Amino acid sequence: MSVNNNHITIIPGYNLSIGITIFYISFIILLPLISMSITTSHMTLTQFTAVIFDKRVLASFQISIICSLTAAVINCFFGTILACILVYYKFPGRTIIDSMIELPFAIPTAVAGISLAALYSPNGYIGKIAATWGLYPAYSKAGITIALIFVTIPFVVRTIEPVLQNIDPAFKEAAFTLGAGQFTVIRKIIFPEIFPTLLLSGGLAFARAMGEYGNVIFIAGNMPYKTEIVPLLIMIKLEQFNYPQATSIAIVMLLLSFIVMFILNSLQIYYQKIITGGKN
Amino acid sequence: MNKNIILLLFFLVFLTIAIYTIEQQHKHIELINVSYDSTRELYKQYNEAFSIYWKNKTGQVINIIQSHGGSSSQARSVIEGNDADVVTLASAYDISVIASHQLINDNWVSRLPQQSTPYTSTVIFLVREGNPKSIHSWHDLIKKHIHIITANPKTSGGGRWNYLAAWAYAYKTYNGNEFFIENFMQQLFANVLTLDSSVRSATTSFVENNQGDVLISWENEAHLITKKYPGKFEIISPAISILAQLPVALVDKTTTYKNIHTIAEAYLKYLYSPTGQKIAAENFYRPANKLILQNIPIFLTYRWIL
């Protein structure tokens, strides 16, 4: 392991810092995961697969993945637009909008869930309008997706913002002087710069959405095979005092999120290499 | 700058000392009652009454701490080390699970009168004022275009009782024929609009969000709702329902360790006293004491309990 000691760091020494890092990650992240695995290890492989391939569990995985993916994709699109507006334009009320982006992080999820359910149910303000068009967002997959969009928006905006800020305006100016239109600049300069980060933020949003519970259960309706999400199923197993089954579902969920994050991270590194011309 | 830091440090030290002394002052006897969702109002009233009774009797001041949540989650928290002295949960099943972890003696059911149930409840329907969909019995619930709101039997103790009450009706109607019973249950749950995670969130769906035509719920929950929103809802008692026994138990392991066995026992026994029974009735639980139960008109509309 070679350590680059050429630049002066403010951190007191490499050995100490890496020690702290490894300790912290082990203690805070790895330890709970290991304890989860130990709980599951009381089961045989047959029992484990029986839990995971149960029709109802598979259905809930399908629902969770579809809704989380949809929410992540929609957020990647609108989140980028939001980030662009916040970075490129100065307008009255910008700081207010800027501080509102983080609210979904700060609000207790149950509170947000109850208000969303009230808003989108056929008697709520939005639900009423939707009902006249024959749309019923509450107690459906649409409702779940809405709740997930709400909770994951900060991830996308906050990861894209710094990248946009760091794009050298000279590039854009050069492009404009060479006669490129607005759209070409976005397509050829801005988008390639933010694309790797967008992948990462989408992955973060997806992983977070997969695990979201409090926000969703109020608007989902929780009908088996239709609107039952994986975290609720885990809760159900716990309510039946069935720890091994609950943790085995949780582990599969974790693996899924990890795989998605891993793929997106690899893609990000790959694109980063292209952008920086093989350096890094 | 430095002066500020020193001042801040002094302030922090002062604060910790202050908090510590306040804690010391409050160190009289502490009793933890781990209960479920619907009993919030009941135990708030009961704790006040019991504290007064105990102070008059022994001169000791006790501080009763309440914990509420889903019945099974609460049982789980006790198993995982929540220091409950008494548990007052929504079903015997939840308490037996705690007992199976050697926290409560196996003979807990027989230790208190009436199978350790000082109060019971039952499952009823709540419909909107005027009963627009004319729902009177369990069978009306499986008609077309009826939207039911109930707590999820998989996550909620109340939801389980609702399920069992429907099962009891079907059992009675189809003379125990499993095929017909299951068919009825399927039709019933096909009409369910939302399966909320707890009794209270089912209430929220039905009352605040105006969802569904009928709420299947605890009798006491229904009376609380009609009291809070007079003239908006009607209680329908189905001819057949279930007697929901709501057991209480002393957690032997904790009380022995804290040495408050006598107080915890008195706390549970006082539930059976006239005062305790009255408080239960005032909160729309059916008192175990038959004499008190007979004198309360709201509970007389009941015809048959399985």
Coordinates of C-alpha atoms in Angstrom, one line a residue:
Chain A
M1 CA 0.0 0.0 0.0
S2 CA 1.7 3.2 -1.1
V3 CA 0.6 6.4 0.5
N4 CA 0.8 9.7 -1.2
N5 CA 2.5 11.9 1.4
N6 CA 3.5 14.7 -1.0
H7 CA 0.7 17.0 -0.2
I8 CA 0.2 18.4 3.3
T9 CA -3.0 17.3 5.0
I10 CA -4.7 18.8 7.9
I11 CA -5.5 15.3 9.2
P12 CA -3.0 14.2 11.9
G13 CA -1.2 11.4 10.1
Y14 CA -2.2 8.6 7.8
N15 CA -2.0 5.8 10.2
L16 CA -4.2 7.4 12.8
S17 CA -6.8 8.5 10.2
I18 CA -7.0 5.1 8.5
G19 CA -7.3 3.5 12.0
I20 CA -10.2 5.8 12.9
T21 CA -11.9 5.2 9.6
I22 CA -11.7 1.4 9.8
F23 CA -12.8 1.4 13.4
Y24 CA -15.7 3.7 12.7
I25 CA -16.9 1.9 9.6
S26 CA -16.6 -1.5 11.4
F27 CA -18.4 -0.3 14.5
I28 CA -21.2 1.7 12.9
I29 CA -21.8 -0.1 9.7
L30 CA -20.3 -3.6 9.6
L31 CA -21.2 -4.7 13.2
P32 CA -25.0 -4.4 12.8
L33 CA -24.8 -6.1 9.4
I34 CA -22.8 -9.0 10.9
S35 CA -25.3 -9.4 13.7
M36 CA -28.0 -9.5 11.1
S37 CA -26.2 -12.3 9.3
I38 CA -25.7 -14.2 12.5
T39 CA -29.5 -14.1 13.2
T40 CA -30.1 -15.5 9.7
S41 CA -27.4 -18.2 10.0
H42 CA -29.7 -20.1 12.4
M43 CA -31.7 -21.1 9.3
T44 CA -30.9 -23.7 6.8
L45 CA -30.5 -22.7 3.1
T46 CA -33.8 -24.4 2.3
Q47 CA -35.6 -22.3 4.9
F48 CA -33.9 -19.2 3.7
T49 CA -34.9 -19.8 0.0
A50 CA -38.4 -20.7 1.1
V51 CA -38.8 -17.3 2.8
I52 CA -37.4 -15.4 -0.1
F53 CA -39.2 -17.2 -2.9
D54 CA -42.5 -17.0 -1.1
K55 CA -45.1 -15.6 -3.6
R56 CA -46.0 -12.7 -1.3
V57 CA -42.4 -11.8 -0.6
L58 CA -41.5 -11.9 -4.3
A59 CA -44.5 -9.7 -5.1
S60 CA -43.5 -7.2 -2.5
F61 CA -39.9 -7.1 -3.9
Q62 CA -41.4 -6.4 -7.3
I63 CA -43.5 -3.6 -5.9
S64 CA -40.6 -2.1 -4.0
I65 CA -38.2 -2.3 -6.9
I66 CA -40.6 -0.9 -9.5
C67 CA -41.7 2.0 -7.2
S68 CA -38.2 2.8 -6.1
L69 CA -36.8 2.8 -9.6
T70 CA -39.6 5.0 -10.9
A71 CA -39.1 7.4 -8.1
A72 CA -35.3 7.5 -8.7
V73 CA -35.7 8.1 -12.4
I74 CA -38.3 10.8 -12.0
N75 CA -36.1 12.5 -9.4
C76 CA -33.0 12.3 -11.5
F77 CA -34.9 14.2 -14.2
F78 CA -36.6 16.8 -12.1
G79 CA -33.8 17.0 -9.6
T80 CA -31.3 17.9 -12.3
I81 CA -33.6 20.7 -13.5
L82 CA -34.0 21.9 -9.9
A83 CA -30.2 21.9 -9.3
C84 CA -29.6 23.8 -12.6
I85 CA -32.1 26.5 -11.6
L86 CA -30.6 26.8 -8.2
V87 CA -27.0 27.0 -9.5
Y88 CA -27.4 29.1 -12.7
Y89 CA -30.1 31.6 -11.7
K90 CA -30.3 34.2 -9.0
F91 CA -34.0 35.0 -8.3
P92 CA -36.0 36.2 -5.3
G93 CA -36.9 33.4 -3.0
R94 CA -34.0 31.2 -4.2
T95 CA -32.7 30.7 -0.6
I96 CA -36.1 29.6 0.5
I97 CA -36.4 27.0 -2.2
D98 CA -32.8 26.0 -1.5
S99 CA -33.5 25.3 2.2
M100 CA -36.8 23.6 1.4
I101 CA -35.0 20.9 -0.6
E102 CA -33.6 19.4 2.6
L103 CA -37.0 19.3 4.4
P104 CA -37.8 15.7 3.5
F105 CA -34.7 14.7 5.4
A106 CA -35.7 16.7 8.5
I107 CA -39.4 15.9 8.7
P108 CA -40.3 12.7 10.7
T109 CA -41.3 10.2 8.0
A110 CA -44.6 9.3 9.7
V111 CA -45.7 12.9 9.7
A112 CA -44.9 13.3 6.1
G113 CA -46.7 9.9 5.3
I114 CA -49.9 10.9 7.1
S115 CA -50.0 14.3 5.3
L116 CA -49.3 12.8 1.9
A117 CA -52.1 10.2 2.5
A118 CA -54.5 13.0 3.5
L119 CA -53.5 15.0 0.5
Y120 CA -53.8 12.3 -2.2
S121 CA -56.8 10.3 -0.8
P122 CA -60.0 10.9 -2.8
N123 CA -61.1 13.5 -0.3
G124 CA -57.8 15.4 -0.1
Y125 CA -57.0 18.5 -2.1
I126 CA -55.0 16.8 -4.8
G127 CA -56.9 13.6 -4.6
K128 CA -60.2 15.4 -5.4
I129 CA -58.8 16.9 -8.6
A130 CA -57.3 13.6 -9.6
A131 CA -60.6 11.8 -8.9
T132 CA -62.4 14.0 -11.5
W133 CA -60.1 12.6 -14.1
G134 CA -60.6 9.0 -12.8
L135 CA -57.2 8.8 -11.2
Y136 CA -56.8 7.5 -7.6
P137 CA -53.2 8.0 -6.5
A138 CA -53.7 7.0 -2.9
Y139 CA -53.6 3.3 -1.9
S140 CA -51.9 2.3 -5.2
K141 CA -48.4 2.0 -6.6
A142 CA -48.6 5.6 -7.7
G143 CA -49.1 6.7 -4.1
I144 CA -46.1 4.7 -3.0
T145 CA -44.0 6.3 -5.8
I146 CA -45.1 9.8 -4.8
A147 CA -44.1 9.2 -1.2
L148 CA -40.7 7.9 -2.4
I149 CA -40.2 10.8 -4.7
F150 CA -40.8 13.1 -1.7
V151 CA -38.3 11.4 0.5
T152 CA -35.4 11.0 -2.1
I153 CA -35.4 14.4 -3.8
P154 CA -32.6 15.9 -1.6
F155 CA -30.2 13.1 -2.7
V156 CA -30.3 14.1 -6.3
V157 CA -30.3 17.8 -6.0
R158 CA -27.6 17.9 -3.4
T159 CA -25.2 15.6 -5.3
I160 CA -25.7 17.3 -8.7
E161 CA -25.4 20.9 -7.4
P162 CA -21.6 21.0 -6.6
V163 CA -20.8 19.4 -9.9
L164 CA -22.7 22.0 -11.8
Q165 CA -21.0 24.7 -9.8
N166 CA -17.6 23.3 -10.7
I167 CA -18.2 23.4 -14.5
D168 CA -15.9 26.0 -15.9
P169 CA -18.0 28.7 -17.5
A170 CA -15.2 29.1 -20.1
F171 CA -16.3 25.9 -21.8
K172 CA -19.8 27.1 -22.2
E173 CA -18.7 30.5 -23.4
A174 CA -16.3 28.8 -25.9
A175 CA -19.2 26.7 -27.2
F176 CA -21.5 29.6 -27.6
T177 CA -18.8 31.6 -29.5
L178 CA -18.4 28.6 -31.8
G179 CA -22.1 28.9 -32.6
A180 CA -23.5 26.1 -30.4
G181 CA -27.2 26.5 -29.4
Q182 CA -28.5 26.2 -25.9
F183 CA -29.5 22.6 -26.4
T184 CA -26.1 21.6 -27.8
V185 CA -24.4 23.1 -24.8
I186 CA -26.6 21.1 -22.5
R187 CA -26.1 17.9 -24.5
K188 CA -22.4 18.2 -25.2
I189 CA -21.0 20.0 -22.1
I190 CA -23.2 20.0 -19.1
F191 CA -24.8 16.6 -19.4
P192 CA -21.5 14.6 -19.8
E193 CA -20.1 16.4 -16.8
I194 CA -23.0 15.6 -14.5
F195 CA -23.9 12.1 -15.9
P196 CA -21.6 10.1 -13.6
T197 CA -22.8 12.0 -10.6
L198 CA -26.4 11.5 -11.8
L199 CA -25.9 7.8 -11.8
L200 CA -24.6 7.9 -8.3
S201 CA -27.4 10.1 -7.0
G202 CA -29.9 7.9 -8.7
G203 CA -28.4 4.9 -6.9
L204 CA -28.5 6.6 -3.6
A205 CA -32.1 7.6 -4.2
F206 CA -33.0 4.0 -5.2
A207 CA -31.3 2.5 -2.1
R208 CA -33.0 4.9 0.2
A209 CA -36.4 4.4 -1.4
M210 CA -36.1 0.6 -1.1
G211 CA -35.7 0.9 2.7
E212 CA -38.3 3.6 3.3
Y213 CA -41.1 2.5 5.6
G214 CA -42.7 5.3 7.6
N215 CA -43.5 7.5 4.7
V216 CA -45.0 4.8 2.6
I217 CA -47.3 2.7 4.8
F218 CA -49.9 5.4 5.3
I219 CA -50.4 6.1 1.6
A220 CA -49.8 2.5 0.3
G221 CA -53.0 0.8 1.6
N222 CA -50.7 -2.2 2.3
M223 CA -52.7 -4.8 0.4
P224 CA -50.8 -8.0 -0.1
Y225 CA -49.7 -8.6 -3.7
K226 CA -50.8 -5.1 -4.7
T227 CA -49.3 -2.4 -2.5
E228 CA -47.2 -4.2 0.1
I229 CA -43.6 -3.0 0.3
V230 CA -40.7 -5.1 1.5
P231 CA -40.0 -3.1 4.7
L232 CA -43.6 -3.6 5.8
L233 CA -43.2 -7.4 5.2
I234 CA -40.1 -7.3 7.4
M235 CA -42.2 -5.5 10.1
I236 CA -44.9 -8.2 9.7
K237 CA -42.3 -11.0 10.3
L238 CA -41.1 -9.1 13.4
E239 CA -44.7 -8.7 14.7
Q240 CA -44.9 -12.5 14.5
F241 CA -41.7 -12.8 16.5
N242 CA -40.0 -14.3 13.5
Y243 CA -36.5 -12.8 13.7
P244 CA -34.7 -15.1 11.2
Q245 CA -37.2 -14.6 8.5
A246 CA -37.3 -10.8 9.0
T247 CA -33.5 -10.6 8.8
S248 CA -33.2 -12.9 5.8
I249 CA -35.6 -10.6 3.8
A250 CA -33.6 -7.6 5.1
I251 CA -30.3 -9.2 3.9
V252 CA -31.7 -9.8 0.4
M253 CA -32.9 -6.2 0.3
L254 CA -29.5 -5.0 1.4
L255 CA -27.8 -7.1 -1.3
L256 CA -30.1 -5.7 -3.9
S257 CA -29.3 -2.1 -2.9
F258 CA -25.6 -2.9 -2.7
I259 CA -25.6 -4.5 -6.2
V260 CA -27.4 -1.5 -7.7
M261 CA -25.0 0.9 -5.9
F262 CA -22.0 -1.2 -7.0
I263 CA -23.0 -1.2 -10.7
L264 CA -23.7 2.5 -10.7
N265 CA -20.4 3.2 -8.9
S266 CA -18.5 1.2 -11.4
L267 CA -20.2 3.0 -14.3
Q268 CA -19.5 6.3 -12.6
I269 CA -15.7 5.5 -12.4
Y270 CA -15.8 4.3 -16.0
Y271 CA -17.3 7.6 -17.2
Q272 CA -15.1 9.7 -15.0
K273 CA -12.1 8.1 -16.7
I274 CA -13.5 9.0 -20.1
I275 CA -14.1 12.6 -19.0
T276 CA -10.7 13.1 -17.4
G277 CA -9.0 11.4 -20.3
G278 CA -7.7 8.4 -18.4
K279 CA -6.2 10.4 -15.6
N280 CA -7.2 9.7 -12.0
Chain B
M1 CA -12.8 34.1 22.6
N2 CA -11.0 32.0 25.2
K3 CA -13.1 33.6 27.9
N4 CA -16.3 32.5 26.0
I5 CA -15.1 28.9 25.9
I6 CA -14.3 28.8 29.6
L7 CA -17.7 30.3 30.3
L8 CA -19.3 27.7 28.1
L9 CA -17.5 24.9 29.9
F10 CA -18.6 26.3 33.3
F11 CA -22.2 26.5 32.0
L12 CA -22.1 22.9 30.8
V13 CA -20.7 21.7 34.1
F14 CA -23.4 23.6 35.9
L15 CA -26.0 22.1 33.6
T16 CA -24.9 18.5 34.2
I17 CA -24.9 19.1 37.9
A18 CA -28.4 20.6 37.7
I19 CA -29.8 17.7 35.7
Y20 CA -28.2 15.2 38.0
T21 CA -29.7 16.8 41.1
I22 CA -33.1 17.0 39.5
E23 CA -32.8 13.3 38.7
Q24 CA -31.8 12.5 42.2
Q25 CA -34.8 14.4 43.6
H26 CA -37.1 12.4 41.3
K27 CA -35.7 9.1 42.4
H28 CA -38.8 7.8 44.1
I29 CA -40.2 4.4 43.2
E30 CA -40.6 3.9 39.5
L31 CA -43.1 1.5 37.9
I32 CA -43.0 0.9 34.1
N33 CA -46.2 -0.2 32.5
V34 CA -45.8 -1.4 28.9
S35 CA -49.1 -1.3 27.2
Y36 CA -50.6 -1.2 23.7
D37 CA -52.0 1.5 21.5
S38 CA -55.6 2.0 22.6
T39 CA -55.1 2.2 26.3
R40 CA -53.4 5.6 26.4
E41 CA -56.5 7.4 27.9
L42 CA -57.4 4.5 30.2
Y43 CA -54.0 4.3 31.9
K44 CA -53.5 8.0 32.2
Q45 CA -56.6 8.2 34.3
Y46 CA -55.9 4.9 36.2
N47 CA -52.3 5.9 37.0
E48 CA -53.5 9.1 38.8
A49 CA -56.0 7.1 40.7
F50 CA -53.6 4.4 41.7
S51 CA -50.9 6.9 42.8
I52 CA -53.3 8.6 45.2
Y53 CA -54.5 5.2 46.5
W54 CA -51.0 4.0 47.1
K55 CA -49.9 7.2 48.8
N56 CA -52.8 7.0 51.2
K57 CA -52.1 3.4 51.9
T58 CA -48.4 3.4 52.4
G59 CA -47.2 7.0 52.1
Q60 CA -44.9 6.0 49.2
V61 CA -44.9 8.3 46.2
I62 CA -44.6 6.3 43.0
N63 CA -43.9 7.4 39.5
I64 CA -45.6 5.4 36.8
I65 CA -44.1 5.4 33.4
Q66 CA -46.4 4.5 30.4
S67 CA -45.2 3.1 27.2
H68 CA -47.6 2.5 24.2
G69 CA -47.3 1.0 20.8
G70 CA -48.4 -1.9 18.7
S71 CA -49.0 -4.9 21.1
S72 CA -46.5 -7.2 19.5
S73 CA -43.9 -4.6 19.1
Q74 CA -44.3 -3.8 22.7
A75 CA -43.9 -7.5 23.6
R76 CA -40.8 -7.6 21.5
S77 CA -39.3 -4.6 23.3
V78 CA -39.9 -6.3 26.6
I79 CA -38.1 -9.5 25.4
E80 CA -35.3 -7.4 24.1
G81 CA -34.7 -5.7 27.4
N82 CA -37.2 -3.0 28.0
D83 CA -37.5 -3.1 31.8
A84 CA -41.3 -3.5 32.0
D85 CA -42.7 -4.2 35.5
V86 CA -46.2 -4.9 34.3
V87 CA -47.4 -5.6 30.8
T88 CA -51.0 -4.8 29.8
L89 CA -51.3 -6.0 26.2
A90 CA -53.9 -6.7 23.5
S91 CA -53.7 -10.5 23.5
A92 CA -52.7 -13.4 25.7
Y93 CA -50.5 -14.5 22.8
D94 CA -48.2 -11.5 23.2
I95 CA -47.8 -12.2 26.9
S96 CA -47.2 -15.9 26.4
V97 CA -44.3 -15.0 24.1
I98 CA -42.7 -12.9 26.8
A99 CA -43.4 -15.8 29.2
S100 CA -41.7 -18.2 26.9
H101 CA -38.5 -16.1 27.3
Q102 CA -38.6 -16.8 31.0
L103 CA -39.4 -13.2 32.0
I104 CA -42.9 -14.1 33.3
N105 CA -43.9 -17.2 35.2
D106 CA -45.8 -19.7 33.1
N107 CA -48.7 -19.7 35.5
W108 CA -49.4 -16.0 34.8
V109 CA -53.0 -16.6 33.5
S110 CA -54.2 -18.0 36.8
R111 CA -52.5 -15.5 39.1
L112 CA -55.1 -12.9 38.8
P113 CA -58.9 -13.2 38.7
Q114 CA -60.9 -13.7 35.5
Q115 CA -57.9 -15.3 33.7
S116 CA -55.9 -12.1 34.3
T117 CA -58.3 -10.0 32.3
P118 CA -59.6 -7.0 34.4
Y119 CA -61.4 -5.6 31.3
T120 CA -62.5 -6.9 28.0
S121 CA -63.6 -5.4 24.7
T122 CA -65.2 -6.6 21.5
V123 CA -65.2 -5.9 17.8
I124 CA -67.8 -3.7 16.3
F125 CA -68.5 -1.7 13.1
L126 CA -68.4 2.1 12.8
V127 CA -70.3 3.6 9.9
R128 CA -71.0 7.1 8.7
E129 CA -74.0 9.0 10.1
G130 CA -77.3 7.6 8.8
N131 CA -75.7 4.4 7.8
P132 CA -75.9 5.2 4.0
K133 CA -74.8 1.7 2.9
S134 CA -77.1 0.0 5.5
I135 CA -74.5 -2.2 7.1
H136 CA -75.9 -4.2 10.0
S137 CA -74.2 -7.5 10.0
W138 CA -70.9 -9.2 9.0
H139 CA -72.7 -10.5 5.9
D140 CA -73.4 -7.0 4.7
L141 CA -69.6 -6.4 4.6
I142 CA -69.1 -8.8 1.7
K143 CA -71.6 -7.1 -0.6
K144 CA -70.3 -5.4 -3.7
H145 CA -69.1 -1.7 -3.5
I146 CA -68.5 -1.8 0.3
H147 CA -65.1 -0.5 1.2
I148 CA -63.8 -1.7 4.5
I149 CA -61.1 -0.1 6.7
T150 CA -59.4 -2.4 9.2
A151 CA -56.1 -2.7 10.9
N152 CA -53.7 -5.2 9.4
P153 CA -54.1 -8.6 11.2
K154 CA -50.5 -9.2 10.4
T155 CA -49.1 -6.1 12.2
S156 CA -51.7 -5.1 14.8
G157 CA -53.3 -6.8 17.8
G158 CA -56.6 -5.1 17.1
G159 CA -56.4 -6.3 13.5
R160 CA -56.1 -9.8 14.8
W161 CA -59.2 -9.6 16.9
N162 CA -61.1 -8.1 13.9
Y163 CA -60.0 -11.1 11.9
L164 CA -61.0 -13.6 14.6
A165 CA -64.4 -11.9 15.0
A166 CA -65.1 -12.3 11.3
W167 CA -63.9 -15.9 11.5
A168 CA -66.2 -16.5 14.5
Y169 CA -69.2 -15.2 12.5
A170 CA -68.4 -17.4 9.6
Y171 CA -67.8 -20.4 11.8
K172 CA -71.2 -19.9 13.4
T173 CA -72.9 -19.3 10.1
Y174 CA -71.4 -22.2 8.1
N175 CA -71.3 -24.6 11.0
G176 CA -67.5 -24.8 11.0
N177 CA -67.2 -25.7 7.3
E178 CA -63.6 -24.6 6.6
F179 CA -64.2 -24.2 2.9
F180 CA -67.1 -21.7 3.3
I181 CA -65.4 -19.9 6.1
E182 CA -62.3 -19.3 4.1
N183 CA -64.4 -18.2 1.1
F184 CA -66.2 -15.7 3.3
M185 CA -62.9 -14.4 4.7
Q186 CA -61.6 -14.0 1.1
Q187 CA -64.6 -12.0 0.1
L188 CA -64.4 -9.9 3.2
F189 CA -60.7 -9.0 2.6
A190 CA -61.3 -8.4 -1.1
N191 CA -63.5 -5.5 0.0
V192 CA -60.8 -4.0 2.3
L193 CA -59.6 -0.7 1.0
T194 CA -56.6 -0.2 3.3
L195 CA -54.9 -2.5 5.7
D196 CA -53.5 0.1 8.1
S197 CA -50.6 -0.9 10.3
S198 CA -52.3 -0.1 13.6
V199 CA -55.8 0.5 15.0
R200 CA -55.1 4.2 15.4
S201 CA -54.0 4.6 11.8
A202 CA -57.1 2.7 10.6
T203 CA -59.1 5.3 12.6
T204 CA -57.2 8.1 10.9
S205 CA -57.9 6.7 7.5
F206 CA -61.6 6.3 8.2
V207 CA -62.2 9.5 10.3
E208 CA -59.7 12.1 9.1
N209 CA -59.2 11.0 5.5
N210 CA -62.8 10.0 5.0
Q211 CA -61.9 6.7 3.5
G212 CA -64.2 3.7 3.2
D213 CA -67.8 3.0 4.3
V214 CA -67.2 0.9 7.4
L215 CA -64.4 0.7 10.0
I216 CA -64.0 -2.6 11.9
S217 CA -62.5 -1.8 15.2
W218 CA -62.4 -2.1 19.0
E219 CA -65.6 -1.2 20.8
N220 CA -63.7 1.3 23.0
E221 CA -62.0 2.9 20.0
A222 CA -65.4 3.3 18.3
H223 CA -66.9 5.0 21.4
L224 CA -63.9 7.3 21.7
I225 CA -64.5 8.3 18.0
T226 CA -68.2 9.0 18.5
K227 CA -67.5 11.0 21.7
K228 CA -64.9 13.1 19.8
Y229 CA -67.0 13.6 16.7
P230 CA -70.6 13.6 17.8
G231 CA -73.2 13.2 15.0
K232 CA -70.7 12.0 12.4
F233 CA -70.6 8.3 13.0
E234 CA -72.8 5.5 14.1
I235 CA -71.8 2.4 16.0
I236 CA -73.2 -0.9 14.7
S237 CA -73.1 -4.0 17.0
P238 CA -73.1 -7.1 14.8
A239 CA -75.1 -9.9 16.3
I240 CA -72.1 -12.1 16.5
S241 CA -68.7 -10.9 17.6
I242 CA -65.8 -12.0 19.8
L243 CA -65.0 -11.4 23.4
A244 CA -61.5 -9.9 23.3
Q245 CA -59.8 -10.7 26.5
L246 CA -57.2 -8.0 27.3
P247 CA -54.8 -9.6 29.7
V248 CA -52.4 -8.1 32.2
A249 CA -49.3 -9.7 33.8
L250 CA -46.5 -9.0 36.2
V251 CA -43.0 -9.3 34.7
D252 CA -41.4 -11.4 37.4
K253 CA -37.9 -11.0 36.3
T254 CA -37.9 -7.2 36.4
T255 CA -39.9 -6.7 39.5
T256 CA -37.7 -9.2 41.4
Y257 CA -34.6 -7.4 40.3
K258 CA -36.0 -4.0 41.2
N259 CA -37.6 -5.3 44.3
I260 CA -41.0 -3.8 43.7
H261 CA -43.0 -7.0 43.4
T262 CA -45.6 -5.9 46.0
I263 CA -46.3 -2.6 44.3
A264 CA -46.5 -4.1 40.8
E265 CA -48.9 -6.7 42.1
A266 CA -51.0 -4.1 43.9
Y267 CA -51.1 -2.0 40.7
L268 CA -52.6 -4.9 38.8
K269 CA -55.0 -6.0 41.6
Y270 CA -56.3 -2.4 41.9
L271 CA -57.6 -2.7 38.3
Y272 CA -60.2 -5.2 39.7
S273 CA -61.3 -2.8 42.5
P274 CA -64.5 -0.8 42.0
T275 CA -62.4 2.3 41.2
G276 CA -60.3 0.5 38.6
Q277 CA -63.4 -1.1 37.1
K278 CA -65.1 2.3 36.9
I279 CA -62.2 3.8 35.2
A280 CA -62.1 1.0 32.6
A281 CA -65.8 1.5 32.0
E282 CA -65.4 5.3 31.6
N283 CA -62.9 4.6 28.9
F284 CA -65.4 2.2 27.2
Y285 CA -63.7 -1.0 28.2
R286 CA -66.1 -3.7 29.5
P287 CA -65.3 -4.2 33.2
A288 CA -64.7 -7.8 34.3
N289 CA -67.0 -7.2 37.3
K290 CA -70.5 -8.3 36.1
L291 CA -72.3 -6.0 38.6
I292 CA -70.6 -2.9 37.3
L293 CA -71.0 -4.1 33.7
Q294 CA -74.8 -4.5 34.0
N295 CA -75.3 -0.9 35.1
I296 CA -73.7 0.6 32.0
P297 CA -76.3 1.0 29.2
I298 CA -73.9 1.3 26.3
F299 CA -72.7 -2.3 26.8
L300 CA -76.2 -3.7 27.0
T301 CA -76.9 -3.5 23.3
Y302 CA -74.9 -6.6 23.0
R303 CA -76.6 -9.9 22.3
W304 CA -74.1 -12.7 21.8
I305 CA -70.4 -13.3 22.2
L306 CA -68.6 -16.3 21.0

